[in-house]
Amino acid sequence: MNVEHYGIIRDRLDAFISSGFVQTIIKPTLIKHSTATQIDNIYVKMRQLGKLGSGILTVDMSDYLPMFTFMGRRPPRKQAS
């Protein structure tokens, strides 16, 4: 994503990242004849997660591609006795 052209987008992205969030969707999800635009964002706070996966489904139903994110929690640590 080219955030340098849009100051407000750059500022918002910097705020999320500095707060510990990670952007999971980084590819375009709206594809037209001559353009592709990233209009969707999913942010997660990484300290809470064990595993993280995301993607975009490339189905030929419309110009808008559905996306997904799955998250797994870390198992609790055993306390030393």
mmCIF file of C-alpha atoms in Angstrom, residues 36-77:
data_model
loop_
_atom_site.group_PDB
_atom_site.id
_atom_site.type_symbol
_atom_site.label_atom_id
_atom_site.label_comp_id
_atom_site.label_asym_id
_atom_site.label_seq_id
_atom_site.Cartn_x
_atom_site.Cartn_y
_atom_site.Cartn_z
ATOM 1 C CA ALA A 36 -6.869 -2.642 -7.749
ATOM 2 C CA THR A 37 -7.562 -1.049 -4.371
ATOM 3 C CA GLN A 38 -7.025 -2.143 -0.805
ATOM 4 C CA ILE A 39 -10.217 -1.045 0.929
ATOM 5 C CA ASP A 40 -10.361 -3.588 3.756
ATOM 6 C CA ASN A 41 -8.291 -3.688 6.891
ATOM 7 C CA ILE A 42 -8.071 -6.193 9.710
ATOM 8 C CA TYR A 43 -5.758 -5.325 12.584
ATOM 9 C CA VAL A 44 -4.922 -7.618 15.502
ATOM 10 C CA LYS A 45 -2.833 -7.118 18.617
ATOM 11 C CA MET A 46 -0.022 -9.648 18.339
ATOM 12 C CA ARG A 47 0.792 -10.075 22.037
ATOM 13 C CA GLN A 48 -2.518 -11.869 22.476
ATOM 14 C CA LEU A 49 -1.970 -14.410 19.737
ATOM 15 C CA GLY A 50 -0.092 -17.608 19.156
ATOM 16 C CA LYS A 51 -0.812 -18.239 15.486
ATOM 17 C CA LEU A 52 -2.172 -15.897 12.879
ATOM 18 C CA GLY A 53 -3.206 -16.468 9.296
ATOM 19 C CA SER A 54 -5.120 -14.460 6.761
ATOM 20 C CA GLY A 55 -5.881 -14.409 3.101
ATOM 21 C CA ILE A 56 -8.063 -13.297 0.268
ATOM 22 C CA LEU A 57 -10.355 -15.694 -1.566
ATOM 23 C CA THR A 58 -9.962 -15.329 -5.303
ATOM 24 C CA VAL A 59 -13.425 -16.241 -6.512
ATOM 25 C CA ASP A 60 -14.914 -14.978 -9.753
ATOM 26 C CA MET A 61 -18.231 -13.767 -8.326
ATOM 27 C CA SER A 62 -17.698 -10.008 -8.251
ATOM 28 C CA ASP A 63 -14.988 -7.359 -8.329
ATOM 29 C CA TYR A 64 -14.836 -7.498 -4.515
ATOM 30 C CA LEU A 65 -12.778 -10.334 -3.051
ATOM 31 C CA PRO A 66 -13.766 -11.794 0.336
ATOM 32 C CA MET A 67 -11.047 -12.007 2.969
ATOM 33 C CA PHE A 68 -10.473 -13.977 6.155
ATOM 34 C CA THR A 69 -8.283 -13.997 9.248
ATOM 35 C CA PHE A 70 -7.898 -16.797 11.757
ATOM 36 C CA MET A 71 -6.225 -16.529 15.129
ATOM 37 C CA GLY A 72 -5.086 -19.073 17.669
ATOM 38 C CA ARG A 73 -4.423 -18.302 21.301
ATOM 39 C CA ARG A 74 -1.273 -19.407 23.065
ATOM 40 C CA PRO A 75 -1.836 -22.131 25.636
ATOM 41 C CA PRO A 76 -1.551 -20.874 29.221
ATOM 42 C CA ARG A 77 1.867 -21.263 30.810
#
